[in-house]
Amino acid sequence: MRAIAVEGYGAPPLAVTLPRPEPGPGEILVKLVAAGVNPVDWKIADGAFKDAMPASFPLVLGTDGAGVVAGIGPGVTRFAVGEQIFGRFGDAERGVGSYAEYAVVREDAPLAAMPAGMIYTQAAAVPTATGTAFALVDTARVDAGQVVLVVGATGGVGQAAVQYAADMGAHVIATARDDMIDEMKRLGAAETIDHTAGDLSARLLADHPDGIDAILDVVGSRDEVTELAGLLKTGGVYLSTIGSVPDDLTAERELRGENVHAEITSELLERIAEMIDAARIRVAVHREVALGEAPVAIAAARLGGSRGKTVIRI
Ligand SMILES: NC(=O)c1ccc[n+]([C@@H]2O[C@H](COP(=O)([O-])OP(=O)(O)OC[C@H]3O[C@@H](n4cnc5c(N)ncnc54)[C@H](OP(=O)(O)O)[C@@H]3O)[C@@H](O)[C@H]2O)c1
């Protein structure tokens, strides 16, 4: 089968041919039709998590995917051949990833049936980004009428967080450069603020002198978090997806701070699928590339400037 893999930590991703895997007991074989690209894909390949998550090589890149069940191992009861599913396929320890024609995955992995009417490229864009966005909004306990700032709102996680927080009835402020203002409003942001136009915190304070209830941040450094946390109301919450919330944040004004490691479960994916089906959440695929173009797409994504999800057609 064709796949995109690395031969060692930090090695360049290359198009390779590997044997088609066979499902073992409790496993399913999935013929992938699309794979979603996430920053975690190259962080794993770079060895960023090698102490916590050992890998074997060649390591097929990719976590998120969508496809058709093509085979089932002994004892599988949850899925049948021919079902269309989406979810998370990455298993670095076994060298398995979603940037491949086939992946073998345990039947109890974070997987869900594709909603009717959803196409594979959209489904593959969902698991990590939308799942993390839901984890952020749920952990923050966002409620109707609250003022919620999403920092990094124009990327994969941010766009979904804006939509879900707006769906909960929050007044959402989304960071966005000029080219994304209209799109962020379409996704439900009540207002946008350009994070490149100088003193973000002073401009937010001028616009929101009563403060902000929750800040959902996917990009800010520890210093930026400390500064923006000054905008929170007493009892406000600051969440980071990149570990930037300092331990002592909560000592101040009863703030709640947390570095979120999103747990993406099958149940969460099913809940998201229902909301997509009900047109409450939209999946915006910004860029589609062929499998062979994945190394170039990864190189481009590493440079930043994401405008939403990149998806690989397999
Ligand atoms: N902890 C977890 O469980 C978890 C789960 C998922 C993702 N993550 C992490 O969360 C981060 C975001 O993921 P993603 O998929 O959303 O990434 P992404 O698609 O690359 O989006 C990042 C967005 O942030 C914008 N941005 C960059 N610097 C900014 C700044 N200073 N202020 C405001 N916006 C800024 C970028 O646009 P411009 O460059 O144009 O500004 C881009 O639109 C990644 O580091 C990822 O690894 C963690």
Coordinates of C-alpha atoms and ligand atoms in Angstrom, one line a residue:
M1 CA 0.0 0.0 0.0
R2 CA 1.0 3.6 -0.5
A3 CA 1.8 5.7 2.6
I4 CA 3.6 8.7 3.9
A5 CA 6.2 7.7 6.5
V6 CA 9.4 8.8 8.3
E7 CA 12.3 6.5 8.9
G8 CA 13.3 8.1 12.2
Y9 CA 12.6 11.0 14.4
G10 CA 13.1 14.3 12.5
A11 CA 13.6 12.5 9.2
P12 CA 11.7 13.9 6.2
P13 CA 8.3 12.4 5.4
L14 CA 8.5 10.4 2.2
A15 CA 6.1 8.5 0.0
V16 CA 6.7 4.8 0.6
T17 CA 5.2 1.4 -0.3
L18 CA 4.5 -0.9 2.7
P19 CA 2.8 -4.2 3.1
R20 CA -1.0 -4.0 3.6
P21 CA -1.7 -4.7 7.3
E22 CA -3.9 -7.6 8.5
P23 CA -6.4 -7.1 11.3
G24 CA -5.7 -9.2 14.5
P25 CA -8.1 -10.2 17.2
G26 CA -10.4 -7.2 18.1
E27 CA -9.1 -5.1 15.2
I28 CA -10.5 -3.7 12.0
L29 CA -8.9 -3.0 8.7
V30 CA -10.0 0.3 7.2
K31 CA -9.5 1.4 3.6
L32 CA -8.8 5.1 4.2
V33 CA -10.3 7.6 1.7
A34 CA -9.1 10.8 3.4
A35 CA -6.8 11.8 6.2
G36 CA -6.9 15.1 8.2
V37 CA -3.6 17.0 8.8
N38 CA -2.9 18.2 12.4
P39 CA 0.1 19.8 14.0
V40 CA 0.4 16.7 16.3
D41 CA 1.2 14.6 13.2
W42 CA 4.6 16.2 12.7
K43 CA 5.2 16.8 16.4
I44 CA 5.0 12.9 16.8
A45 CA 7.3 12.4 13.8
D46 CA 9.8 15.0 15.2
G47 CA 9.9 13.0 18.5
A48 CA 8.2 15.7 20.6
F49 CA 6.4 13.0 22.6
K50 CA 9.0 10.2 22.3
D51 CA 9.3 9.7 26.1
A52 CA 5.6 9.3 26.6
M53 CA 4.8 7.7 23.3
P54 CA 7.5 5.4 21.8
A55 CA 7.3 4.9 18.0
S56 CA 8.4 2.2 15.6
F57 CA 9.7 2.9 12.1
P58 CA 8.9 3.3 9.4
L59 CA 6.3 5.4 11.2
V60 CA 3.3 6.2 9.0
L61 CA 2.2 9.8 9.7
G62 CA -1.3 11.0 10.6
T63 CA -3.9 10.6 13.3
D64 CA -7.3 11.5 11.8
G65 CA -9.0 9.7 8.9
A66 CA -12.1 8.5 7.3
G67 CA -12.8 5.4 5.2
V68 CA -14.6 2.1 4.8
V69 CA -14.2 -1.0 7.0
A70 CA -12.4 -3.5 4.6
G71 CA -11.9 -6.4 7.0
I72 CA -12.5 -7.4 10.6
G73 CA -10.4 -9.6 12.9
P74 CA -11.6 -12.4 15.1
G75 CA -14.0 -11.3 17.8
V76 CA -15.0 -7.9 16.3
T77 CA -18.6 -7.0 17.0
R78 CA -18.7 -3.2 16.8
F79 CA -18.2 -2.8 13.1
A80 CA -19.0 -4.7 9.9
V81 CA -17.3 -4.7 6.5
G82 CA -18.6 -1.8 4.3
E83 CA -19.4 0.6 7.1
Q84 CA -18.2 4.2 6.6
I85 CA -16.4 5.5 9.7
F86 CA -14.2 8.3 10.8
G87 CA -11.9 8.8 13.8
R88 CA -8.4 8.5 15.0
F89 CA -6.1 5.8 13.6
G90 CA -2.6 6.9 14.8
D91 CA -0.7 4.3 16.8
A92 CA 3.0 5.4 16.8
E93 CA 4.1 2.4 18.8
R94 CA 3.1 0.1 15.9
G95 CA 4.1 2.6 13.2
V96 CA 0.4 3.0 12.1
G97 CA -1.0 6.3 10.9
S98 CA -3.8 7.7 8.7
Y99 CA -1.6 8.9 5.8
A100 CA -1.9 5.5 4.1
E101 CA -4.3 3.5 1.9
Y102 CA -5.0 1.1 4.9
A103 CA -4.8 1.2 8.6
V104 CA -5.5 -1.4 11.2
V105 CA -7.1 -0.1 14.4
R106 CA -8.6 -1.6 17.5
E107 CA -12.4 -1.7 17.3
D108 CA -12.6 0.2 20.6
A109 CA -10.4 3.1 19.3
P110 CA -12.0 6.6 19.0
L111 CA -14.2 5.9 15.9
A112 CA -17.7 6.7 14.9
A113 CA -20.1 6.1 12.0
M114 CA -20.0 8.9 9.4
P115 CA -23.1 11.1 9.5
A116 CA -25.3 10.6 6.4
G117 CA -24.6 13.2 3.8
M118 CA -21.0 13.8 5.1
I119 CA -18.2 13.3 2.7
Y120 CA -14.9 11.6 3.6
T121 CA -12.8 14.7 3.3
Q122 CA -15.0 16.5 5.8
A123 CA -15.2 13.6 8.2
A124 CA -11.4 13.3 8.2
A125 CA -11.0 16.9 9.1
V126 CA -13.1 16.5 12.3
P127 CA -11.6 14.2 15.0
T128 CA -8.6 16.0 16.6
A129 CA -9.5 19.6 15.8
T130 CA -13.2 19.6 16.5
G131 CA -12.8 17.1 19.3
T132 CA -10.3 19.4 21.0
A133 CA -12.5 22.4 20.5
F134 CA -15.4 20.6 22.2
A135 CA -13.1 19.6 25.1
L136 CA -12.1 23.2 25.5
V137 CA -15.6 24.6 25.5
D138 CA -16.9 21.8 27.7
T139 CA -14.0 22.2 30.2
A140 CA -14.5 25.9 30.3
R141 CA -18.2 25.3 31.0
V142 CA -19.1 28.0 28.5
D143 CA -22.6 29.3 29.0
A144 CA -25.0 31.6 27.2
G145 CA -24.2 35.3 27.5
Q146 CA -20.6 34.7 28.5
V147 CA -17.8 36.6 26.8
V148 CA -15.3 34.1 25.4
L149 CA -12.1 34.9 23.7
V150 CA -10.6 32.3 21.2
V151 CA -6.9 32.9 20.6
G152 CA -5.7 31.1 17.4
A153 CA -9.3 31.1 16.2
T154 CA -8.5 30.9 12.5
G155 CA -6.9 27.4 12.6
G156 CA -8.4 24.0 12.8
V157 CA -9.2 23.9 16.6
G158 CA -10.0 27.6 16.8
Q159 CA -12.7 27.6 14.0
A160 CA -14.5 24.7 15.7
A161 CA -14.2 26.3 19.1
V162 CA -15.7 29.6 17.8
Q163 CA -18.7 27.6 16.4
Y164 CA -19.3 25.5 19.4
A165 CA -19.0 28.4 21.9
A166 CA -21.3 30.5 19.7
D167 CA -23.8 27.6 19.5
M168 CA -23.8 27.6 23.4
G169 CA -24.9 31.2 23.2
A170 CA -21.6 32.9 24.1
H171 CA -20.4 36.2 22.8
V172 CA -17.3 35.0 21.0
I173 CA -14.3 37.2 20.2
A174 CA -12.1 35.6 17.6
T175 CA -8.5 36.5 16.9
A176 CA -8.2 36.9 13.1
R177 CA -6.1 38.7 10.5
D178 CA -8.0 40.9 8.0
D179 CA -8.5 38.1 5.4
M180 CA -10.4 35.9 7.9
I181 CA -12.8 38.5 9.5
D182 CA -15.8 37.6 7.3
E183 CA -15.2 33.8 7.7
M184 CA -15.0 34.1 11.5
K185 CA -18.3 36.1 11.6
R186 CA -19.9 33.4 9.4
L187 CA -18.8 30.8 11.9
G188 CA -20.5 32.7 14.7
A189 CA -17.9 35.1 16.1
A190 CA -19.6 38.3 17.4
E191 CA -16.4 40.2 16.9
T192 CA -12.9 39.7 15.7
I193 CA -9.6 41.2 16.8
D194 CA -6.4 41.2 14.7
H195 CA -3.6 39.7 16.8
T196 CA -0.9 41.2 14.6
A197 CA -2.1 44.9 15.1
G198 CA -0.3 45.7 18.4
D199 CA -1.1 45.4 22.1
L200 CA -3.9 42.8 22.0
S201 CA -4.5 43.0 25.7
A202 CA -4.9 46.8 25.8
R203 CA -7.3 46.7 22.9
L204 CA -9.4 44.0 24.4
L205 CA -9.6 45.8 27.7
A206 CA -10.7 49.0 26.0
D207 CA -13.5 47.0 24.2
H208 CA -14.4 44.8 27.3
P209 CA -13.8 46.9 30.4
D210 CA -15.9 44.4 32.5
G211 CA -13.6 41.6 31.5
I212 CA -13.8 38.2 29.8
D213 CA -15.3 35.0 31.2
A214 CA -13.2 32.4 29.4
I215 CA -10.1 32.4 27.2
L216 CA -9.5 29.4 24.9
D217 CA -6.0 29.6 23.7
V218 CA -4.3 27.3 21.2
V219 CA -1.2 29.4 20.4
G220 CA -0.2 31.7 23.2
S221 CA 3.2 31.4 25.0
R222 CA 3.4 31.4 28.8
D223 CA 4.1 35.2 28.8
E224 CA 1.2 35.9 26.5
V225 CA -1.1 33.8 28.7
T226 CA 0.0 35.6 31.8
E227 CA -0.8 38.9 30.2
L228 CA -4.1 38.0 28.7
A229 CA -5.2 36.4 32.0
G230 CA -5.3 39.9 33.4
L231 CA -8.4 40.4 31.3
L232 CA -10.4 37.6 33.0
K233 CA -13.2 38.4 35.4
T234 CA -12.9 37.1 38.9
G235 CA -13.6 33.3 38.7
G236 CA -12.7 33.3 34.9
V237 CA -11.1 30.4 33.1
Y238 CA -8.0 30.2 30.9
L239 CA -7.3 27.0 28.9
S240 CA -4.3 26.3 26.7
T241 CA -3.8 23.4 24.3
I242 CA 0.0 23.9 24.3
G243 CA 0.8 23.8 28.0
S244 CA 1.2 27.5 28.4
V245 CA -1.0 28.0 31.5
P246 CA 1.4 28.5 34.5
D247 CA 0.8 26.7 37.8
D248 CA 0.3 29.9 39.7
L249 CA -2.3 31.4 37.5
T250 CA -5.2 30.2 39.7
A251 CA -3.8 31.9 42.8
E252 CA -5.0 35.1 41.4
R253 CA -8.6 36.3 41.6
E254 CA -10.0 32.7 41.9
L255 CA -9.1 32.1 38.3
R256 CA -9.3 28.6 36.9
G257 CA -6.4 27.6 34.6
E258 CA -5.8 24.4 32.9
N259 CA -3.5 22.9 30.2
V260 CA -6.0 20.7 28.3
H261 CA -5.0 17.3 26.8
A262 CA -8.1 16.6 24.9
E263 CA -9.5 13.1 25.4
I264 CA -11.2 12.3 22.1
T265 CA -13.6 9.4 22.6
S266 CA -16.0 7.6 20.3
E267 CA -18.9 9.1 22.3
L268 CA -17.5 12.6 21.7
L269 CA -17.1 11.9 17.9
E270 CA -20.7 10.7 17.9
R271 CA -21.9 13.8 19.6
I272 CA -20.0 16.0 17.1
A273 CA -21.4 13.9 14.2
E274 CA -25.0 14.6 15.5
M275 CA -24.3 18.4 15.7
I276 CA -22.8 18.4 12.2
D277 CA -25.9 16.5 11.0
A278 CA -28.1 19.1 12.6
A279 CA -26.1 21.8 10.8
R280 CA -25.1 23.3 14.2
I281 CA -21.3 22.8 13.4
R282 CA -19.9 23.3 9.9
V283 CA -16.7 21.5 8.8
A284 CA -14.6 23.8 6.7
V285 CA -11.9 22.1 4.6
H286 CA -9.5 24.8 3.6
R287 CA -7.2 22.8 1.4
E288 CA -7.2 19.3 -0.2
V289 CA -4.1 17.6 -1.5
A290 CA -3.3 14.2 -3.0
L291 CA -1.4 11.6 -0.8
G292 CA 1.8 12.2 -2.7
E293 CA 1.6 15.9 -2.0
A294 CA 1.4 15.4 1.8
P295 CA 5.1 16.1 2.5
V296 CA 4.8 19.5 0.7
A297 CA 1.6 20.2 2.6
I298 CA 3.3 19.4 5.9
A299 CA 6.2 21.6 5.1
A300 CA 3.8 24.4 4.3
A301 CA 1.7 23.8 7.5
R302 CA 4.9 23.9 9.6
L303 CA 5.3 27.6 8.5
G304 CA 2.0 28.6 10.2
G305 CA -0.8 30.7 8.7
S306 CA -3.3 27.9 8.8
R307 CA -6.8 28.9 7.6
G308 CA -8.5 25.8 8.8
K309 CA -8.2 22.1 7.9
T310 CA -5.9 20.6 5.3
V311 CA -7.1 17.1 4.2
I312 CA -5.3 14.5 2.2
R313 CA -7.2 12.5 -0.5
I314 CA -6.0 9.0 -0.6
Ligands
LIG1 N1 -3.5 19.6 23.9 C1 -4.3 19.0 23.0 O1 -5.0 18.0 23.3 C2 -4.2 19.5 21.6 C3 -5.2 19.0 20.6 C4 -5.2 19.6 19.4 C5 -4.2 20.6 19.0 N2 -3.3 20.9 20.0 C6 -2.3 22.0 19.6 O2 -3.0 23.2 19.5 C7 -2.4 24.0 18.5 C8 -3.3 24.5 17.5 O3 -3.8 23.5 16.7 P1 -4.6 23.8 15.3 O4 -4.8 22.5 14.7 O5 -5.7 24.7 15.5 O6 -3.4 24.6 14.5 P2 -3.5 25.4 13.2 O7 -4.6 24.9 12.3 O8 -2.1 25.5 12.7 O9 -4.0 26.9 13.7 C9 -3.3 27.8 14.4 C10 -3.9 29.2 14.0 O10 -3.4 30.2 15.0 C11 -3.2 31.4 14.3 N3 -2.1 32.1 15.1 C12 -0.8 31.9 15.1 N4 -0.2 32.7 16.0 C13 -1.2 33.4 16.6 C14 -1.3 34.4 17.6 N5 -0.2 34.9 18.2 N6 -2.5 34.9 18.0 C15 -3.6 34.5 17.4 N7 -3.7 33.6 16.4 C16 -2.5 33.0 16.0 C17 -2.7 30.9 12.9 O11 -2.9 32.0 12.0 P3 -1.8 33.1 11.6 O12 -0.5 32.3 11.6 O13 -2.2 33.6 10.3 O14 -1.8 34.0 12.7 C18 -3.6 29.7 12.7 O15 -4.8 30.1 12.0 C19 -1.2 23.2 18.0 O16 0.0 23.5 18.6 C20 -1.6 21.8 18.3 O17 -0.6 20.9 18.4 C21 -3.3 20.4 21.2

